Amino acid sequence: MNTFIASLLKVERALARGKGAFALFAAFLREDGLGKWDLVISAPWVERDWEAALRLISTRVQAALKPEQLLSISRIARVEPASPEVAAIHREFPVARLPVETWGRSFFGMAMRHAPVFASARQDTATQRRPSPARTMQPMRRKLARG
């Protein structure tokens, strides 16, 4: 996995832990995009306050990427979680842990040269916050403490 994709994966995971899961978090390198990436996001919390979400995501992406990587991003685009296009991506790429990368595909009616999909979850599951590792380990710790 190259550093650009690894850095975006870290951004997605951190934002999902803090704000809630994404219905879609992907980077699309369009065939006609002059070598620039579109960061495509979809989440209920993004829909509630797009301006605040855009500021937060932009800040996190800027902090995570090297300057030359940052220059390769054309835009951050949002898509409604309930859109048919997002549902089609969910059916094809149910991403749980690692990003799924695909080449030479079409999404949203556009030809993509490369498309790493970092998160793809139906809206009903995307609205649930991911539990923190500390919270998920509490029952195990209690059980171990009791012996």
Short mmCIF file of N, CA and C in Angstrom, two decimals:
data_model
loop_
_atom_site.label_atom_id
_atom_site.label_comp_id
_atom_site.label_asym_id
_atom_site.label_seq_id
_atom_site.Cartn_x
_atom_site.Cartn_y
_atom_site.Cartn_z
N MET A 1 0.86 -1.17 0.00
CA MET A 1 0.00 0.00 0.00
C MET A 1 0.91 1.23 0.00
N ASN A 2 0.66 2.15 -0.94
CA ASN A 2 1.52 3.34 -0.99
C ASN A 2 1.19 4.31 0.14
N THR A 3 2.06 5.28 0.36
CA THR A 3 1.90 6.18 1.52
C THR A 3 0.68 7.07 1.39
N PHE A 4 0.29 7.45 0.17
CA PHE A 4 -0.90 8.27 -0.05
C PHE A 4 -2.13 7.52 0.45
N ILE A 5 -2.27 6.28 0.02
CA ILE A 5 -3.42 5.46 0.42
C ILE A 5 -3.37 5.15 1.91
N ALA A 6 -2.20 4.83 2.43
CA ALA A 6 -2.06 4.54 3.86
C ALA A 6 -2.43 5.76 4.70
N SER A 7 -2.04 6.94 4.26
CA SER A 7 -2.36 8.17 5.00
C SER A 7 -3.85 8.44 4.99
N LEU A 8 -4.50 8.25 3.84
CA LEU A 8 -5.95 8.46 3.77
C LEU A 8 -6.70 7.43 4.61
N LEU A 9 -6.19 6.21 4.67
CA LEU A 9 -6.80 5.19 5.52
C LEU A 9 -6.76 5.62 6.98
N LYS A 10 -5.63 6.16 7.42
CA LYS A 10 -5.52 6.64 8.80
C LYS A 10 -6.49 7.78 9.07
N VAL A 11 -6.65 8.68 8.11
CA VAL A 11 -7.60 9.79 8.26
C VAL A 11 -9.01 9.24 8.41
N GLU A 12 -9.39 8.31 7.54
CA GLU A 12 -10.74 7.73 7.60
C GLU A 12 -10.98 7.05 8.94
N ARG A 13 -10.03 6.25 9.40
CA ARG A 13 -10.21 5.52 10.66
C ARG A 13 -10.34 6.49 11.84
N ALA A 14 -9.51 7.52 11.87
CA ALA A 14 -9.56 8.49 12.97
C ALA A 14 -10.88 9.26 12.96
N LEU A 15 -11.32 9.70 11.80
CA LEU A 15 -12.58 10.43 11.72
C LEU A 15 -13.76 9.54 12.10
N ALA A 16 -13.75 8.30 11.65
CA ALA A 16 -14.84 7.37 11.98
C ALA A 16 -14.89 7.11 13.48
N ARG A 17 -13.72 6.98 14.12
CA ARG A 17 -13.70 6.78 15.58
C ARG A 17 -14.27 8.00 16.31
N GLY A 18 -13.93 9.18 15.83
CA GLY A 18 -14.34 10.39 16.53
C GLY A 18 -15.73 10.89 16.20
N LYS A 19 -16.17 10.73 14.96
CA LYS A 19 -17.43 11.33 14.53
C LYS A 19 -18.51 10.31 14.19
N GLY A 20 -18.12 9.12 13.81
CA GLY A 20 -19.08 8.11 13.39
C GLY A 20 -18.66 7.54 12.04
N ALA A 21 -19.16 6.36 11.75
CA ALA A 21 -18.75 5.64 10.55
C ALA A 21 -19.17 6.37 9.28
N PHE A 22 -18.43 6.11 8.23
CA PHE A 22 -18.75 6.63 6.90
C PHE A 22 -19.60 5.62 6.15
N ALA A 23 -20.57 6.12 5.40
CA ALA A 23 -21.27 5.27 4.44
C ALA A 23 -20.34 5.00 3.26
N LEU A 24 -19.51 6.01 2.93
CA LEU A 24 -18.52 5.86 1.86
C LEU A 24 -17.37 6.82 2.12
N PHE A 25 -16.17 6.32 1.98
CA PHE A 25 -14.95 7.12 2.02
C PHE A 25 -14.05 6.51 0.97
N ALA A 26 -13.84 7.22 -0.13
CA ALA A 26 -13.07 6.67 -1.25
C ALA A 26 -12.30 7.78 -1.94
N ALA A 27 -11.26 7.39 -2.64
CA ALA A 27 -10.50 8.32 -3.47
C ALA A 27 -10.62 7.83 -4.91
N PHE A 28 -11.04 8.72 -5.79
CA PHE A 28 -11.23 8.35 -7.19
C PHE A 28 -10.26 9.13 -8.06
N LEU A 29 -9.50 8.40 -8.85
CA LEU A 29 -8.61 9.01 -9.84
C LEU A 29 -9.31 8.84 -11.18
N ARG A 30 -9.95 9.91 -11.64
CA ARG A 30 -10.74 9.84 -12.87
C ARG A 30 -9.82 9.73 -14.09
N GLU A 31 -10.33 9.06 -15.11
CA GLU A 31 -9.58 8.96 -16.38
C GLU A 31 -9.31 10.34 -16.95
N ASP A 32 -10.27 11.25 -16.82
CA ASP A 32 -10.12 12.60 -17.37
C ASP A 32 -9.73 13.63 -16.30
N GLY A 33 -9.21 13.16 -15.18
CA GLY A 33 -8.93 14.04 -14.05
C GLY A 33 -7.54 14.63 -13.99
N LEU A 34 -6.75 14.52 -15.04
CA LEU A 34 -5.41 15.11 -15.10
C LEU A 34 -4.52 14.67 -13.94
N GLY A 35 -4.69 13.43 -13.50
CA GLY A 35 -3.85 12.91 -12.43
C GLY A 35 -4.21 13.40 -11.04
N LYS A 36 -5.38 14.00 -10.89
CA LYS A 36 -5.84 14.51 -9.59
C LYS A 36 -6.91 13.58 -9.02
N TRP A 37 -6.90 13.46 -7.71
CA TRP A 37 -7.83 12.60 -7.00
C TRP A 37 -9.04 13.38 -6.51
N ASP A 38 -10.20 12.75 -6.53
CA ASP A 38 -11.40 13.26 -5.87
C ASP A 38 -11.58 12.42 -4.61
N LEU A 39 -11.66 13.06 -3.47
CA LEU A 39 -11.96 12.37 -2.23
C LEU A 39 -13.47 12.43 -2.07
N VAL A 40 -14.12 11.27 -2.09
CA VAL A 40 -15.58 11.20 -2.06
C VAL A 40 -16.01 10.63 -0.72
N ILE A 41 -16.85 11.39 -0.03
CA ILE A 41 -17.27 11.00 1.32
C ILE A 41 -18.78 11.02 1.44
N SER A 42 -19.27 10.18 2.32
CA SER A 42 -20.69 10.11 2.61
C SER A 42 -20.85 9.59 4.03
N ALA A 43 -21.58 10.35 4.83
CA ALA A 43 -21.84 9.94 6.21
C ALA A 43 -22.99 10.78 6.75
N PRO A 44 -23.80 10.21 7.62
CA PRO A 44 -24.88 11.00 8.22
C PRO A 44 -24.36 12.25 8.92
N TRP A 45 -23.24 12.15 9.62
CA TRP A 45 -22.73 13.32 10.34
C TRP A 45 -22.21 14.39 9.38
N VAL A 46 -21.80 14.00 8.20
CA VAL A 46 -21.38 14.97 7.18
C VAL A 46 -22.60 15.73 6.67
N GLU A 47 -23.70 15.02 6.48
CA GLU A 47 -24.93 15.64 5.99
C GLU A 47 -25.50 16.64 6.99
N ARG A 48 -25.33 16.38 8.27
CA ARG A 48 -25.89 17.28 9.29
C ARG A 48 -25.26 18.66 9.27
N ASP A 49 -23.95 18.74 9.00
CA ASP A 49 -23.27 20.04 8.97
C ASP A 49 -22.10 19.95 8.00
N TRP A 50 -22.39 20.15 6.72
CA TRP A 50 -21.41 19.98 5.66
C TRP A 50 -20.21 20.91 5.84
N GLU A 51 -20.44 22.17 6.17
CA GLU A 51 -19.33 23.11 6.29
C GLU A 51 -18.37 22.71 7.40
N ALA A 52 -18.89 22.34 8.55
CA ALA A 52 -18.03 21.91 9.66
C ALA A 52 -17.31 20.61 9.30
N ALA A 53 -18.02 19.69 8.66
CA ALA A 53 -17.41 18.43 8.25
C ALA A 53 -16.29 18.66 7.24
N LEU A 54 -16.52 19.55 6.29
CA LEU A 54 -15.50 19.85 5.28
C LEU A 54 -14.26 20.45 5.93
N ARG A 55 -14.47 21.36 6.88
CA ARG A 55 -13.32 21.94 7.59
C ARG A 55 -12.53 20.86 8.33
N LEU A 56 -13.25 20.00 9.04
CA LEU A 56 -12.60 18.94 9.81
C LEU A 56 -11.84 17.97 8.90
N ILE A 57 -12.50 17.51 7.86
CA ILE A 57 -11.86 16.56 6.94
C ILE A 57 -10.66 17.20 6.26
N SER A 58 -10.81 18.42 5.81
CA SER A 58 -9.70 19.13 5.15
C SER A 58 -8.51 19.27 6.08
N THR A 59 -8.77 19.64 7.32
CA THR A 59 -7.70 19.80 8.30
C THR A 59 -6.97 18.48 8.52
N ARG A 60 -7.72 17.40 8.67
CA ARG A 60 -7.11 16.08 8.90
C ARG A 60 -6.31 15.61 7.69
N VAL A 61 -6.85 15.84 6.50
CA VAL A 61 -6.15 15.43 5.28
C VAL A 61 -4.87 16.24 5.12
N GLN A 62 -4.94 17.53 5.37
CA GLN A 62 -3.75 18.39 5.26
C GLN A 62 -2.66 17.95 6.23
N ALA A 63 -3.06 17.57 7.43
CA ALA A 63 -2.09 17.15 8.44
C ALA A 63 -1.46 15.79 8.10
N ALA A 64 -2.20 14.94 7.41
CA ALA A 64 -1.74 13.58 7.15
C ALA A 64 -0.88 13.43 5.89
N LEU A 65 -1.12 14.28 4.91
CA LEU A 65 -0.44 14.12 3.62
C LEU A 65 0.78 15.01 3.50
N LYS A 66 1.74 14.56 2.72
CA LYS A 66 2.89 15.37 2.37
C LYS A 66 2.43 16.44 1.37
N PRO A 67 3.14 17.56 1.28
CA PRO A 67 2.71 18.64 0.38
C PRO A 67 2.47 18.18 -1.06
N GLU A 68 3.34 17.34 -1.60
CA GLU A 68 3.15 16.90 -2.99
C GLU A 68 1.94 15.98 -3.12
N GLN A 69 1.62 15.23 -2.06
CA GLN A 69 0.42 14.39 -2.08
C GLN A 69 -0.83 15.25 -1.99
N LEU A 70 -0.76 16.27 -1.17
CA LEU A 70 -1.89 17.17 -1.00
C LEU A 70 -2.25 17.85 -2.32
N LEU A 71 -1.25 18.20 -3.09
CA LEU A 71 -1.48 18.84 -4.38
C LEU A 71 -2.14 17.90 -5.39
N SER A 72 -2.12 16.60 -5.10
CA SER A 72 -2.74 15.65 -6.03
C SER A 72 -4.24 15.47 -5.77
N ILE A 73 -4.78 16.16 -4.77
CA ILE A 73 -6.22 16.09 -4.50
C ILE A 73 -6.91 17.26 -5.17
N SER A 74 -7.87 16.95 -6.01
CA SER A 74 -8.61 17.97 -6.74
C SER A 74 -9.71 18.58 -5.88
N ARG A 75 -10.45 17.71 -5.19
CA ARG A 75 -11.58 18.20 -4.40
C ARG A 75 -12.03 17.14 -3.40
N ILE A 76 -12.84 17.61 -2.46
CA ILE A 76 -13.54 16.72 -1.55
C ILE A 76 -15.02 16.86 -1.90
N ALA A 77 -15.62 15.75 -2.29
CA ALA A 77 -17.02 15.77 -2.71
C ALA A 77 -17.85 14.93 -1.75
N ARG A 78 -19.06 15.38 -1.49
CA ARG A 78 -19.95 14.59 -0.62
C ARG A 78 -21.06 13.99 -1.47
N VAL A 79 -21.54 12.86 -1.00
CA VAL A 79 -22.63 12.15 -1.65
C VAL A 79 -23.59 11.74 -0.54
N GLU A 80 -24.88 11.85 -0.79
CA GLU A 80 -25.86 11.45 0.21
C GLU A 80 -25.75 9.95 0.49
N PRO A 81 -25.78 9.57 1.75
CA PRO A 81 -25.66 8.14 2.09
C PRO A 81 -26.73 7.26 1.44
N ALA A 82 -27.91 7.81 1.19
CA ALA A 82 -29.00 7.01 0.62
C ALA A 82 -29.01 7.01 -0.90
N SER A 83 -28.02 7.60 -1.55
CA SER A 83 -28.03 7.68 -3.01
C SER A 83 -27.87 6.29 -3.63
N PRO A 84 -28.48 6.06 -4.79
CA PRO A 84 -28.36 4.77 -5.47
C PRO A 84 -26.91 4.42 -5.82
N GLU A 85 -26.10 5.43 -6.13
CA GLU A 85 -24.71 5.18 -6.47
C GLU A 85 -23.94 4.63 -5.27
N VAL A 86 -24.20 5.20 -4.09
CA VAL A 86 -23.54 4.71 -2.88
C VAL A 86 -24.02 3.29 -2.57
N ALA A 87 -25.31 3.02 -2.75
CA ALA A 87 -25.84 1.67 -2.53
C ALA A 87 -25.17 0.66 -3.47
N ALA A 88 -24.93 1.06 -4.71
CA ALA A 88 -24.27 0.16 -5.67
C ALA A 88 -22.84 -0.15 -5.23
N ILE A 89 -22.15 0.84 -4.69
CA ILE A 89 -20.79 0.61 -4.20
C ILE A 89 -20.82 -0.31 -2.98
N HIS A 90 -21.82 -0.15 -2.11
CA HIS A 90 -21.96 -1.03 -0.94
C HIS A 90 -22.10 -2.49 -1.37
N ARG A 91 -22.94 -2.71 -2.39
CA ARG A 91 -23.16 -4.08 -2.85
C ARG A 91 -21.88 -4.69 -3.41
N GLU A 92 -21.10 -3.88 -4.11
CA GLU A 92 -19.90 -4.41 -4.75
C GLU A 92 -18.69 -4.46 -3.83
N PHE A 93 -18.58 -3.49 -2.92
CA PHE A 93 -17.40 -3.38 -2.07
C PHE A 93 -17.79 -3.19 -0.61
N PRO A 94 -18.23 -4.24 0.07
CA PRO A 94 -18.50 -4.10 1.51
C PRO A 94 -17.17 -4.12 2.27
N VAL A 95 -16.64 -2.95 2.53
CA VAL A 95 -15.30 -2.83 3.12
C VAL A 95 -15.40 -2.88 4.64
N ALA A 96 -14.67 -3.80 5.24
CA ALA A 96 -14.68 -3.90 6.70
C ALA A 96 -13.37 -3.41 7.30
N ARG A 97 -12.25 -3.87 6.82
CA ARG A 97 -10.98 -3.57 7.47
C ARG A 97 -10.01 -2.82 6.57
N LEU A 98 -9.58 -3.43 5.50
CA LEU A 98 -8.57 -2.82 4.64
C LEU A 98 -9.24 -2.16 3.44
N PRO A 99 -8.60 -1.18 2.85
CA PRO A 99 -9.21 -0.60 1.65
C PRO A 99 -9.22 -1.62 0.51
N VAL A 100 -10.23 -1.52 -0.31
CA VAL A 100 -10.33 -2.31 -1.52
C VAL A 100 -9.94 -1.40 -2.67
N GLU A 101 -9.00 -1.84 -3.48
CA GLU A 101 -8.57 -1.03 -4.62
C GLU A 101 -9.08 -1.66 -5.91
N THR A 102 -9.54 -0.81 -6.81
CA THR A 102 -10.02 -1.28 -8.09
C THR A 102 -9.50 -0.35 -9.18
N TRP A 103 -9.36 -0.88 -10.36
CA TRP A 103 -8.84 -0.10 -11.49
C TRP A 103 -9.77 -0.26 -12.68
N GLY A 104 -9.85 0.80 -13.50
CA GLY A 104 -10.60 0.73 -14.75
C GLY A 104 -12.09 0.52 -14.60
N ARG A 105 -12.69 1.12 -13.60
CA ARG A 105 -14.12 0.97 -13.33
C ARG A 105 -14.84 2.29 -13.52
N SER A 106 -16.15 2.25 -13.54
CA SER A 106 -16.96 3.47 -13.61
C SER A 106 -17.78 3.61 -12.33
N PHE A 107 -17.76 4.82 -11.77
CA PHE A 107 -18.56 5.16 -10.61
C PHE A 107 -19.17 6.53 -10.86
N PHE A 108 -20.41 6.71 -10.46
CA PHE A 108 -21.09 7.98 -10.62
C PHE A 108 -21.08 8.44 -12.07
N GLY A 109 -21.11 7.48 -12.99
CA GLY A 109 -21.14 7.80 -14.42
C GLY A 109 -19.82 8.29 -14.98
N MET A 110 -18.72 8.12 -14.24
CA MET A 110 -17.41 8.57 -14.71
C MET A 110 -16.43 7.40 -14.70
N ALA A 111 -15.57 7.37 -15.70
CA ALA A 111 -14.54 6.33 -15.78
C ALA A 111 -13.42 6.65 -14.79
N MET A 112 -13.05 5.66 -14.00
CA MET A 112 -12.00 5.83 -12.99
C MET A 112 -10.79 5.00 -13.37
N ARG A 113 -9.64 5.61 -13.28
CA ARG A 113 -8.39 4.89 -13.52
C ARG A 113 -8.06 4.02 -12.31
N HIS A 114 -8.26 4.57 -11.11
CA HIS A 114 -7.91 3.88 -9.87
C HIS A 114 -8.89 4.36 -8.79
N ALA A 115 -9.34 3.45 -7.95
CA ALA A 115 -10.30 3.83 -6.92
C ALA A 115 -10.10 3.00 -5.66
N PRO A 116 -9.35 3.51 -4.68
CA PRO A 116 -9.32 2.84 -3.38
C PRO A 116 -10.57 3.22 -2.57
N VAL A 117 -11.28 2.22 -2.10
CA VAL A 117 -12.47 2.43 -1.28
C VAL A 117 -12.07 2.06 0.15
N PHE A 118 -12.08 3.07 1.03
CA PHE A 118 -11.61 2.88 2.41
C PHE A 118 -12.74 2.44 3.34
N ALA A 119 -13.94 2.91 3.08
CA ALA A 119 -15.10 2.55 3.90
C ALA A 119 -16.32 2.49 3.01
N SER A 120 -17.12 1.47 3.19
CA SER A 120 -18.35 1.31 2.44
C SER A 120 -19.30 0.49 3.31
N ALA A 121 -20.31 1.17 3.86
CA ALA A 121 -21.26 0.49 4.74
C ALA A 121 -22.64 1.08 4.53
N ARG A 122 -23.64 0.23 4.51
CA ARG A 122 -25.02 0.72 4.35
C ARG A 122 -25.32 1.78 5.39
N GLN A 123 -26.24 2.66 5.05
CA GLN A 123 -26.55 3.80 5.93
C GLN A 123 -26.99 3.36 7.31
N ASP A 124 -27.78 2.31 7.41
CA ASP A 124 -28.25 1.88 8.74
C ASP A 124 -27.09 1.42 9.62
N THR A 125 -26.04 0.84 9.03
CA THR A 125 -24.89 0.46 9.83
C THR A 125 -23.91 1.61 9.96
N ALA A 126 -23.91 2.52 8.99
CA ALA A 126 -22.97 3.65 9.04
C ALA A 126 -23.36 4.66 10.11
N THR A 127 -24.62 4.69 10.52
CA THR A 127 -25.04 5.67 11.50
C THR A 127 -24.57 5.32 12.90
N GLN A 128 -24.17 4.07 13.09
CA GLN A 128 -23.70 3.67 14.41
C GLN A 128 -22.25 4.10 14.59
N ARG A 129 -21.93 4.65 15.74
CA ARG A 129 -20.54 5.03 16.03
C ARG A 129 -19.73 3.76 16.27
N ARG A 130 -18.51 3.77 15.80
CA ARG A 130 -17.61 2.66 16.10
C ARG A 130 -17.18 2.78 17.56
N PRO A 131 -17.27 1.70 18.31
CA PRO A 131 -16.83 1.77 19.71
C PRO A 131 -15.33 1.93 19.79
N SER A 132 -14.88 2.61 20.82
CA SER A 132 -13.44 2.77 21.00
C SER A 132 -12.86 1.44 21.46
N PRO A 133 -11.58 1.19 21.17
CA PRO A 133 -10.97 -0.07 21.62
C PRO A 133 -11.05 -0.23 23.14
N ALA A 134 -10.95 0.86 23.88
CA ALA A 134 -11.01 0.77 25.35
C ALA A 134 -12.38 0.25 25.79
N ARG A 135 -13.45 0.72 25.14
CA ARG A 135 -14.79 0.28 25.52
C ARG A 135 -15.03 -1.18 25.13
N THR A 136 -14.50 -1.60 23.99
CA THR A 136 -14.73 -2.98 23.58
C THR A 136 -13.94 -3.96 24.42
N MET A 137 -12.87 -3.52 25.05
CA MET A 137 -12.04 -4.39 25.87
C MET A 137 -12.53 -4.47 27.32
N GLN A 138 -13.42 -3.57 27.76
CA GLN A 138 -13.85 -3.55 29.16
C GLN A 138 -14.45 -4.87 29.63
N PRO A 139 -15.39 -5.49 28.88
CA PRO A 139 -15.93 -6.76 29.37
C PRO A 139 -14.85 -7.84 29.51
N MET A 140 -13.91 -7.87 28.57
CA MET A 140 -12.82 -8.85 28.63
C MET A 140 -11.95 -8.59 29.85
N ARG A 141 -11.64 -7.33 30.12
CA ARG A 141 -10.80 -7.00 31.28
C ARG A 141 -11.50 -7.39 32.58
N ARG A 142 -12.81 -7.12 32.66
CA ARG A 142 -13.56 -7.49 33.87
C ARG A 142 -13.53 -9.00 34.08
N LYS A 143 -13.72 -9.74 32.98
CA LYS A 143 -13.73 -11.19 33.07
C LYS A 143 -12.37 -11.71 33.53
N LEU A 144 -11.30 -11.15 32.97
CA LEU A 144 -9.95 -11.57 33.36
C LEU A 144 -9.65 -11.20 34.81
N ALA A 145 -10.15 -10.04 35.26
CA ALA A 145 -9.89 -9.60 36.63
C ALA A 145 -10.58 -10.52 37.64
N ARG A 146 -11.75 -11.04 37.26
CA ARG A 146 -12.48 -11.94 38.16
C ARG A 146 -11.81 -13.30 38.26
N GLY A 147 -11.02 -13.62 37.24
CA GLY A 147 -10.26 -14.86 37.24
C GLY A 147 -11.08 -16.02 36.96
#
